[in-house]
Amino acid sequence: MPSCMRTLLERYNGRIRLLEAHDHISREIVSTVTGDEGESFQGIWISSLTQTTYLGVPDTELISPLERASSLKWLRHQPQHQSRSRLCVAYDADNGGSPPEIPSLVAKLSSLGVSMIVIEDKSVNGPGQKVNSLAQTSSSQRQADMYSFAEKIQAFVTASIATDMVVAARIESFTVRAVKADPEEERLSVRDALEDAFRRAECYKKAGAGAIMIHSKRPDPGEVLRFLKEFRLRDPSTPLIVVPTTFGNTPEDTFYNAGANILIYANHLMRAKIHASSKFSKVFLGEAPGVFMHDADLWSCFANRNFGCLLRKLKQGENLDDEAVRYLEGAQEDAVKNMVAVAKHLVVGDMSDVVDKRLISVQDLLEINSRQVTVTKGLFDNMTEEQQS
């Protein structure tokens, strides 16, 4: 693996954690939050779901991984705090995008300091065709042909030879599986998906993948834990990545002891931001019921509860009226407080009551994300580096 991830895994005995960030404020939270005993996050996760929510478009590859990467200028000046090493950054690249764009994508991410790029083995035939892995309809998404995807891995590895970057393969065998009503059929379906995941892992490693992510949308970690344990019997060294979004109350040591090396809290800060902003908005509407009614762009974000995108647009806006300024200041303050509180829970591995009290649900986030509130044409034209931060 490249030095950043390898060094972190060695320093932390093969157990590191990443937390999602989508702008410079959330990045700062990941960088600075610590636990009472010095616990900290070792890296940042750039999630396609939260980044597209922030931009105001659905997480369907409506915009390409390269286009998303072009909006990450806030990563370029990552702070390095006293007594804290620079955080590694992992980028969620969906299915990797168009093969001709792979060299440009790798070069762009390398220039931003990204040290791991994760590509998922879904079959996406064009813009807007991706189905999020946690969506209830995820079984409608076909998996990519294993060997064709291996060629894409090889293309990423070749493009990253001169960079400090690892290419990780994300296996979707569990998320594209349709749950069966009959218990015996369900058991066989899980078994088949597990065997498929093992075959793909071996194929992807041979193609050059430096790490394997195993993903699941079940409310319990059973199929992930089984994969981890059996994979470790076959391969004691390849780094394994887990995203415990739908089974977040499972203790972290359960995954580490089963063989995981990297845990990613993939969307929590955006869910915390929207939760706090939503509560603030209900109170604010009582005082200023007509806020944003004069601006169709802002009202679309507000009415669709995409407060991640709304706060971005307000910060980029010019000539805001007094009500809009007051809204921005109040909503931003509450959002930051809630994101910090969530990060403090996560950094010590404590998820008790966090989901109910401080986060919107994953399905709620998916519903919000599905409503496009920004046109894609010219989306990045006016996003200067200062505005993106």
Short mmCIF file of C-alpha atoms in Angstrom, two decimals:
data_model
loop_
_atom_site.label_atom_id
_atom_site.label_comp_id
_atom_site.label_asym_id
_atom_site.label_seq_id
_atom_site.Cartn_x
_atom_site.Cartn_y
_atom_site.Cartn_z
CA MET A 1 0.00 0.00 0.00
CA PRO A 2 1.09 3.62 -0.39
CA SER A 3 2.97 5.12 2.50
CA CYS A 4 0.07 7.08 4.01
CA MET A 5 -2.28 4.14 4.56
CA ARG A 6 0.52 1.68 5.24
CA THR A 7 2.03 3.99 7.86
CA LEU A 8 -1.33 4.49 9.54
CA LEU A 9 -2.09 0.78 9.67
CA GLU A 10 1.34 0.07 11.12
CA ARG A 11 1.08 2.90 13.64
CA TYR A 12 -2.36 1.83 14.84
CA ASN A 13 -1.80 -1.93 14.77
CA GLY A 14 -3.91 -2.55 11.70
CA ARG A 15 -6.98 -0.69 12.99
CA ILE A 16 -7.89 2.75 11.67
CA ARG A 17 -11.09 4.78 11.27
CA LEU A 18 -12.27 7.29 8.70
CA LEU A 19 -15.12 9.78 9.01
CA GLU A 20 -17.01 11.45 6.19
CA ALA A 21 -16.38 15.11 5.35
CA HIS A 22 -18.01 17.18 2.61
CA ASP A 23 -16.65 20.71 3.15
CA HIS A 24 -13.89 22.50 5.05
CA ILE A 25 -15.94 22.72 8.28
CA SER A 26 -16.65 19.00 8.41
CA ARG A 27 -13.02 18.33 7.48
CA GLU A 28 -11.92 20.49 10.41
CA ILE A 29 -14.20 18.54 12.74
CA VAL A 30 -12.70 15.22 11.62
CA SER A 31 -9.23 16.69 12.07
CA THR A 32 -9.69 18.11 15.55
CA VAL A 33 -12.20 16.01 17.49
CA THR A 34 -10.61 13.75 20.09
CA GLY A 35 -11.84 11.51 22.87
CA ASP A 36 -11.06 11.78 26.56
CA GLU A 37 -8.22 9.28 26.15
CA GLY A 38 -6.83 10.83 22.98
CA GLU A 39 -8.86 8.82 20.49
CA SER A 40 -8.96 10.34 17.02
CA PHE A 41 -9.87 9.63 13.42
CA GLN A 42 -7.04 8.74 11.10
CA GLY A 43 -8.64 9.72 7.83
CA ILE A 44 -11.37 11.44 5.84
CA TRP A 45 -13.90 9.71 3.63
CA ILE A 46 -15.23 11.59 0.60
CA SER A 47 -18.64 9.97 0.12
CA SER A 48 -20.47 10.10 -3.20
CA LEU A 49 -23.79 10.18 -1.31
CA THR A 50 -22.95 13.12 0.92
CA GLN A 51 -20.99 14.99 -1.71
CA THR A 52 -23.85 14.83 -4.20
CA THR A 53 -26.27 15.88 -1.44
CA TYR A 54 -24.02 18.87 -0.75
CA LEU A 55 -24.02 19.71 -4.46
CA GLY A 56 -27.77 19.18 -4.78
CA VAL A 57 -27.88 16.32 -7.28
CA PRO A 58 -28.88 12.65 -6.87
CA ASP A 59 -26.27 10.01 -6.10
CA THR A 60 -26.81 8.25 -9.42
CA GLU A 61 -23.57 9.18 -11.22
CA LEU A 62 -25.50 12.04 -12.82
CA ILE A 63 -22.14 13.78 -12.51
CA SER A 64 -19.00 11.74 -13.02
CA PRO A 65 -16.36 10.89 -10.41
CA LEU A 66 -14.01 13.29 -12.23
CA GLU A 67 -16.56 16.11 -12.06
CA ARG A 68 -17.10 15.47 -8.36
CA ALA A 69 -13.36 15.52 -7.80
CA SER A 70 -13.17 18.95 -9.40
CA SER A 71 -15.27 20.37 -6.55
CA LEU A 72 -12.89 19.26 -3.80
CA LYS A 73 -10.60 22.27 -3.71
CA TRP A 74 -11.23 22.56 0.02
CA LEU A 75 -9.06 19.45 0.41
CA ARG A 76 -6.01 21.16 -1.05
CA HIS A 77 -5.18 23.12 2.09
CA GLN A 78 -5.82 20.48 4.70
CA PRO A 79 -4.66 21.80 8.09
CA GLN A 80 -2.10 19.96 10.15
CA HIS A 81 -2.72 20.48 13.83
CA GLN A 82 -0.08 20.36 16.49
CA SER A 83 0.65 16.80 17.65
CA ARG A 84 -1.63 15.42 14.90
CA SER A 85 -0.35 13.89 11.70
CA ARG A 86 -1.95 14.83 8.40
CA LEU A 87 -5.11 12.82 7.81
CA CYS A 88 -5.21 10.38 4.93
CA VAL A 89 -8.07 10.87 2.47
CA ALA A 90 -10.11 8.13 0.76
CA TYR A 91 -12.30 8.95 -2.24
CA ASP A 92 -15.51 7.16 -3.14
CA ALA A 93 -15.25 6.96 -6.93
CA ASP A 94 -18.50 5.09 -7.61
CA ASN A 95 -17.77 2.53 -10.35
CA GLY A 96 -14.70 4.46 -11.49
CA GLY A 97 -16.37 6.40 -14.27
CA SER A 98 -15.45 6.35 -17.94
CA PRO A 99 -12.18 4.47 -18.68
CA PRO A 100 -10.75 7.36 -20.75
CA GLU A 101 -11.14 9.66 -17.72
CA ILE A 102 -9.26 7.38 -15.30
CA PRO A 103 -5.81 9.00 -15.76
CA SER A 104 -7.30 12.48 -15.28
CA LEU A 105 -9.28 11.35 -12.23
CA VAL A 106 -6.21 9.82 -10.59
CA ALA A 107 -4.11 12.90 -11.37
CA LYS A 108 -6.77 15.21 -9.95
CA LEU A 109 -7.15 13.18 -6.75
CA SER A 110 -3.39 12.90 -6.34
CA SER A 111 -3.05 16.69 -6.60
CA LEU A 112 -5.61 17.00 -3.80
CA GLY A 113 -3.70 14.65 -1.51
CA VAL A 114 -6.04 11.68 -1.79
CA SER A 115 -4.27 8.48 -0.78
CA MET A 116 -6.94 5.84 -1.45
CA ILE A 117 -9.50 5.56 -4.23
CA VAL A 118 -12.36 3.09 -3.85
CA ILE A 119 -14.25 1.79 -6.88
CA GLU A 120 -17.36 -0.40 -6.69
CA ASP A 121 -18.17 -3.32 -8.98
CA LYS A 122 -21.58 -2.12 -10.16
CA SER A 123 -22.70 -2.10 -13.77
CA VAL A 124 -23.53 1.51 -14.65
CA ASN A 125 -24.24 2.12 -18.33
CA GLY A 126 -24.62 5.88 -18.32
CA PRO A 127 -25.21 9.04 -16.29
CA GLY A 128 -28.03 8.70 -13.79
CA GLN A 129 -28.07 4.88 -13.87
CA LYS A 130 -26.39 4.12 -10.54
CA VAL A 131 -28.51 2.87 -7.62
CA ASN A 132 -27.15 3.60 -4.14
CA SER A 133 -26.06 0.44 -2.34
CA LEU A 134 -28.22 1.21 0.71
CA ALA A 135 -31.38 1.96 -1.27
CA GLN A 136 -34.28 -0.46 -0.97
CA THR A 137 -34.08 -0.93 -4.75
CA SER A 138 -30.37 -1.76 -4.81
CA SER A 139 -31.10 -5.30 -5.99
CA SER A 140 -32.20 -3.76 -9.32
CA GLN A 141 -28.55 -2.84 -9.99
CA ARG A 142 -26.51 -5.48 -11.75
CA GLN A 143 -22.97 -6.20 -10.69
CA ALA A 144 -20.23 -5.57 -13.21
CA ASP A 145 -18.65 -8.48 -15.00
CA MET A 146 -15.87 -9.61 -12.70
CA TYR A 147 -13.16 -9.69 -15.36
CA SER A 148 -14.15 -6.42 -16.97
CA PHE A 149 -14.02 -4.78 -13.57
CA ALA A 150 -10.61 -6.30 -12.97
CA GLU A 151 -9.45 -4.54 -16.14
CA LYS A 152 -10.73 -1.26 -14.72
CA ILE A 153 -8.76 -1.91 -11.53
CA GLN A 154 -5.66 -2.49 -13.64
CA ALA A 155 -6.28 0.83 -15.41
CA PHE A 156 -6.46 2.65 -12.07
CA VAL A 157 -3.34 0.90 -10.80
CA THR A 158 -1.44 1.81 -13.96
CA ALA A 159 -2.57 5.44 -13.73
CA SER A 160 -1.51 5.64 -10.08
CA ILE A 161 1.98 4.14 -10.41
CA ALA A 162 3.66 7.51 -9.90
CA THR A 163 1.34 8.51 -7.05
CA ASP A 164 1.01 7.76 -3.36
CA MET A 165 -2.37 6.11 -3.82
CA VAL A 166 -3.93 2.71 -3.22
CA VAL A 167 -6.75 1.36 -5.37
CA ALA A 168 -9.38 -0.45 -3.30
CA ALA A 169 -12.08 -2.70 -4.77
CA ARG A 170 -15.55 -2.44 -3.26
CA ILE A 171 -17.53 -5.66 -3.62
CA GLU A 172 -21.32 -5.33 -3.94
CA SER A 173 -22.29 -9.01 -3.95
CA PHE A 174 -24.44 -8.55 -0.84
CA THR A 175 -26.10 -5.24 -1.76
CA VAL A 176 -27.28 -6.34 -5.21
CA ARG A 177 -28.76 -9.54 -3.79
CA ALA A 178 -32.56 -9.71 -3.55
CA VAL A 179 -33.76 -10.92 -0.13
CA LYS A 180 -35.82 -14.11 -0.34
CA ALA A 181 -39.01 -14.69 1.65
CA ASP A 182 -38.41 -18.42 2.05
CA PRO A 183 -35.82 -19.10 4.80
CA GLU A 184 -34.07 -21.86 2.87
CA GLU A 185 -33.93 -19.82 -0.31
CA GLU A 186 -32.55 -16.90 1.70
CA ARG A 187 -29.85 -19.09 3.23
CA LEU A 188 -28.76 -20.32 -0.19
CA SER A 189 -28.86 -16.81 -1.61
CA VAL A 190 -26.57 -15.52 1.14
CA ARG A 191 -24.21 -18.47 0.60
CA ASP A 192 -24.05 -17.81 -3.14
CA ALA A 193 -23.40 -14.11 -2.58
CA LEU A 194 -20.62 -14.94 -0.14
CA GLU A 195 -18.93 -17.28 -2.59
CA ASP A 196 -19.28 -14.70 -5.33
CA ALA A 197 -17.65 -12.11 -3.07
CA PHE A 198 -14.70 -14.43 -2.43
CA ARG A 199 -14.22 -15.10 -6.15
CA ARG A 200 -14.30 -11.41 -6.90
CA ALA A 201 -11.88 -10.58 -4.10
CA GLU A 202 -9.32 -13.01 -5.48
CA CYS A 203 -9.79 -11.72 -9.01
CA TYR A 204 -9.50 -8.09 -7.95
CA LYS A 205 -6.37 -8.71 -5.87
CA LYS A 206 -4.71 -10.34 -8.87
CA ALA A 207 -5.62 -7.24 -10.88
CA GLY A 208 -3.74 -5.08 -8.39
CA ALA A 209 -6.32 -4.00 -5.81
CA GLY A 210 -4.45 -3.04 -2.64
CA ALA A 211 -7.47 -3.37 -0.34
CA ILE A 212 -10.93 -4.92 -0.36
CA MET A 213 -14.13 -3.28 0.86
CA ILE A 214 -17.07 -5.53 1.64
CA HIS A 215 -20.43 -3.78 1.74
CA SER A 216 -23.87 -4.69 3.08
CA LYS A 217 -27.21 -2.96 3.69
CA ARG A 218 -28.60 -5.48 6.18
CA PRO A 219 -29.52 -4.23 9.67
CA ASP A 220 -27.16 -6.79 11.20
CA PRO A 221 -23.48 -7.43 10.39
CA GLY A 222 -23.78 -11.20 9.98
CA GLU A 223 -22.86 -11.56 6.32
CA VAL A 224 -20.02 -9.02 6.60
CA LEU A 225 -18.55 -10.76 9.66
CA ARG A 226 -18.71 -14.11 7.91
CA PHE A 227 -16.88 -12.68 4.90
CA LEU A 228 -14.21 -11.11 7.12
CA LYS A 229 -13.55 -14.27 9.11
CA GLU A 230 -13.41 -16.62 6.13
CA PHE A 231 -11.37 -14.17 4.07
CA ARG A 232 -8.79 -13.94 6.84
CA LEU A 233 -8.40 -17.72 6.83
CA ARG A 234 -7.47 -17.45 3.15
CA ASP A 235 -5.54 -14.17 3.24
CA PRO A 236 -4.00 -12.85 6.46
CA SER A 237 -2.62 -9.59 5.11
CA THR A 238 -4.74 -7.75 2.50
CA PRO A 239 -6.41 -4.78 4.22
CA LEU A 240 -10.18 -5.14 4.61
CA ILE A 241 -12.58 -2.20 4.77
CA VAL A 242 -16.04 -2.14 6.39
CA VAL A 243 -18.73 0.56 6.33
CA PRO A 244 -21.00 -0.10 9.35
CA THR A 245 -23.77 2.32 8.34
CA THR A 246 -26.80 0.09 8.79
CA PHE A 247 -25.40 -1.80 11.78
CA GLY A 248 -23.67 1.08 13.54
CA ASN A 249 -24.41 -0.15 17.06
CA THR A 250 -22.09 -3.12 16.59
CA PRO A 251 -18.92 -2.56 18.67
CA GLU A 252 -15.91 -1.67 16.55
CA ASP A 253 -13.85 -4.49 18.06
CA THR A 254 -16.33 -6.99 16.62
CA PHE A 255 -15.20 -6.01 13.12
CA TYR A 256 -11.52 -5.66 13.98
CA ASN A 257 -11.45 -9.04 15.72
CA ALA A 258 -13.09 -10.61 12.65
CA GLY A 259 -10.32 -9.26 10.42
CA ALA A 260 -11.27 -5.71 9.40
CA ASN A 261 -8.58 -3.03 9.25
CA ILE A 262 -10.39 0.14 8.19
CA LEU A 263 -13.81 1.27 9.44
CA ILE A 264 -15.54 4.09 7.57
CA TYR A 265 -18.31 6.17 9.10
CA ALA A 266 -19.55 7.15 5.69
CA ASN A 267 -22.34 9.73 5.98
CA HIS A 268 -22.74 10.72 9.62
CA LEU A 269 -21.72 14.37 9.49
CA MET A 270 -24.13 15.17 6.66
CA ARG A 271 -26.91 13.33 8.50
CA ALA A 272 -26.05 15.35 11.62
CA LYS A 273 -26.02 18.63 9.66
CA ILE A 274 -29.44 18.00 8.14
CA HIS A 275 -30.90 16.87 11.46
CA ALA A 276 -29.82 20.04 13.27
CA SER A 277 -30.75 22.35 10.41
CA SER A 278 -34.17 20.77 10.11
CA LYS A 279 -34.91 21.38 13.79
CA PHE A 280 -33.65 24.95 13.54
CA SER A 281 -35.76 25.57 10.43
CA LYS A 282 -39.00 24.57 12.11
CA VAL A 283 -38.43 27.22 14.78
CA PHE A 284 -37.24 29.81 12.27
CA LEU A 285 -40.32 29.34 10.08
CA GLY A 286 -42.46 30.42 13.00
CA GLU A 287 -40.62 33.73 13.06
CA ALA A 288 -40.10 34.23 9.32
CA PRO A 289 -42.54 32.04 7.35
CA GLY A 290 -41.64 33.67 4.04
CA VAL A 291 -37.92 33.05 4.18
CA PHE A 292 -36.50 32.11 0.74
CA MET A 293 -39.91 32.39 -0.94
CA HIS A 294 -38.47 35.09 -3.19
CA ASP A 295 -35.65 32.82 -4.39
CA ALA A 296 -36.74 29.67 -6.24
CA ASP A 297 -33.26 28.14 -6.04
CA LEU A 298 -32.98 28.47 -2.27
CA TRP A 299 -36.61 27.57 -1.73
CA SER A 300 -36.15 24.32 -3.65
CA CYS A 301 -33.39 23.27 -1.23
CA PHE A 302 -35.42 24.41 1.77
CA ALA A 303 -38.68 22.76 0.71
CA ASN A 304 -36.91 19.47 -0.07
CA ARG A 305 -35.01 19.53 3.25
CA ASN A 306 -31.63 19.49 1.56
CA PHE A 307 -30.04 21.72 4.16
CA GLY A 308 -26.56 20.56 3.18
CA CYS A 309 -26.99 22.15 -0.24
CA LEU A 310 -28.95 25.11 1.16
CA LEU A 311 -26.18 26.15 3.55
CA ARG A 312 -23.64 25.86 0.74
CA LYS A 313 -25.69 28.08 -1.54
CA LEU A 314 -26.30 30.63 1.20
CA LYS A 315 -22.58 30.88 1.93
CA GLN A 316 -21.92 31.40 -1.78
CA GLY A 317 -24.76 33.88 -2.15
CA GLU A 318 -24.42 37.59 -2.58
CA ASN A 319 -26.72 40.36 -1.33
CA LEU A 320 -28.59 38.12 1.10
CA ASP A 321 -31.40 39.89 2.96
CA ASP A 322 -31.37 40.13 6.74
CA GLU A 323 -33.63 37.10 7.25
CA ALA A 324 -31.43 34.89 5.06
CA VAL A 325 -28.29 36.02 6.88
CA ARG A 326 -29.92 35.35 10.24
CA TYR A 327 -31.03 31.93 9.03
CA LEU A 328 -27.56 31.04 7.75
CA GLU A 329 -25.87 32.06 11.00
CA GLY A 330 -28.32 30.16 13.20
CA ALA A 331 -28.57 27.01 11.10
CA GLN A 332 -24.79 26.85 10.60
CA GLU A 333 -24.16 27.23 14.33
CA ASP A 334 -26.59 24.46 15.26
CA ALA A 335 -25.28 22.20 12.50
CA VAL A 336 -21.67 22.56 13.62
CA LYS A 337 -22.58 21.86 17.26
CA ASN A 338 -24.44 18.71 16.27
CA MET A 339 -21.70 17.48 13.93
CA VAL A 340 -19.11 17.95 16.66
CA ALA A 341 -21.29 16.05 19.14
CA VAL A 342 -21.75 13.16 16.71
CA ALA A 343 -18.02 13.05 15.94
CA LYS A 344 -17.26 12.93 19.67
CA HIS A 345 -19.54 9.90 20.04
CA LEU A 346 -18.03 8.15 17.05
CA VAL A 347 -14.42 8.82 17.98
CA VAL A 348 -14.84 6.77 21.17
CA GLY A 349 -17.01 4.14 19.44
CA ASP A 350 -20.21 5.15 21.27
CA MET A 351 -23.30 5.12 19.06
CA SER A 352 -25.84 4.89 21.89
CA ASP A 353 -28.79 7.22 21.26
CA VAL A 354 -26.90 9.04 18.47
CA VAL A 355 -29.13 7.75 15.67
CA ASP A 356 -32.36 8.74 17.39
CA LYS A 357 -31.21 12.03 18.87
CA ARG A 358 -28.68 13.53 16.47
CA LEU A 359 -28.94 11.92 13.02
CA ILE A 360 -31.55 11.60 10.33
CA SER A 361 -31.89 8.03 9.12
CA VAL A 362 -29.97 6.72 6.14
CA GLN A 363 -33.22 6.19 4.26
CA ASP A 364 -34.20 9.79 5.00
CA LEU A 365 -30.88 10.97 3.57
CA LEU A 366 -31.42 8.83 0.47
CA GLU A 367 -34.88 10.34 -0.01
CA ILE A 368 -33.54 13.89 0.34
CA ASN A 369 -30.68 13.11 -2.02
CA SER A 370 -33.03 11.71 -4.66
CA ARG A 371 -34.60 15.15 -5.22
CA GLN A 372 -32.46 17.21 -7.55
CA VAL A 373 -32.30 20.83 -6.38
CA THR A 374 -29.42 22.02 -8.56
CA VAL A 375 -29.05 21.99 -12.34
CA THR A 376 -25.91 20.21 -13.44
CA LYS A 377 -25.07 22.61 -16.27
CA GLY A 378 -22.57 25.13 -14.96
CA LEU A 379 -22.66 23.57 -11.50
CA PHE A 380 -18.94 24.14 -10.93
CA ASP A 381 -18.52 27.31 -12.96
CA ASN A 382 -18.93 29.73 -10.05
CA MET A 383 -17.53 27.55 -7.29
CA THR A 384 -14.29 29.31 -6.53
CA GLU A 385 -11.86 27.83 -4.05
CA GLU A 386 -12.91 30.35 -1.43
CA GLN A 387 -16.61 29.60 -1.94
CA GLN A 388 -16.07 25.86 -1.71
CA SER A 389 -14.51 26.29 1.69
#
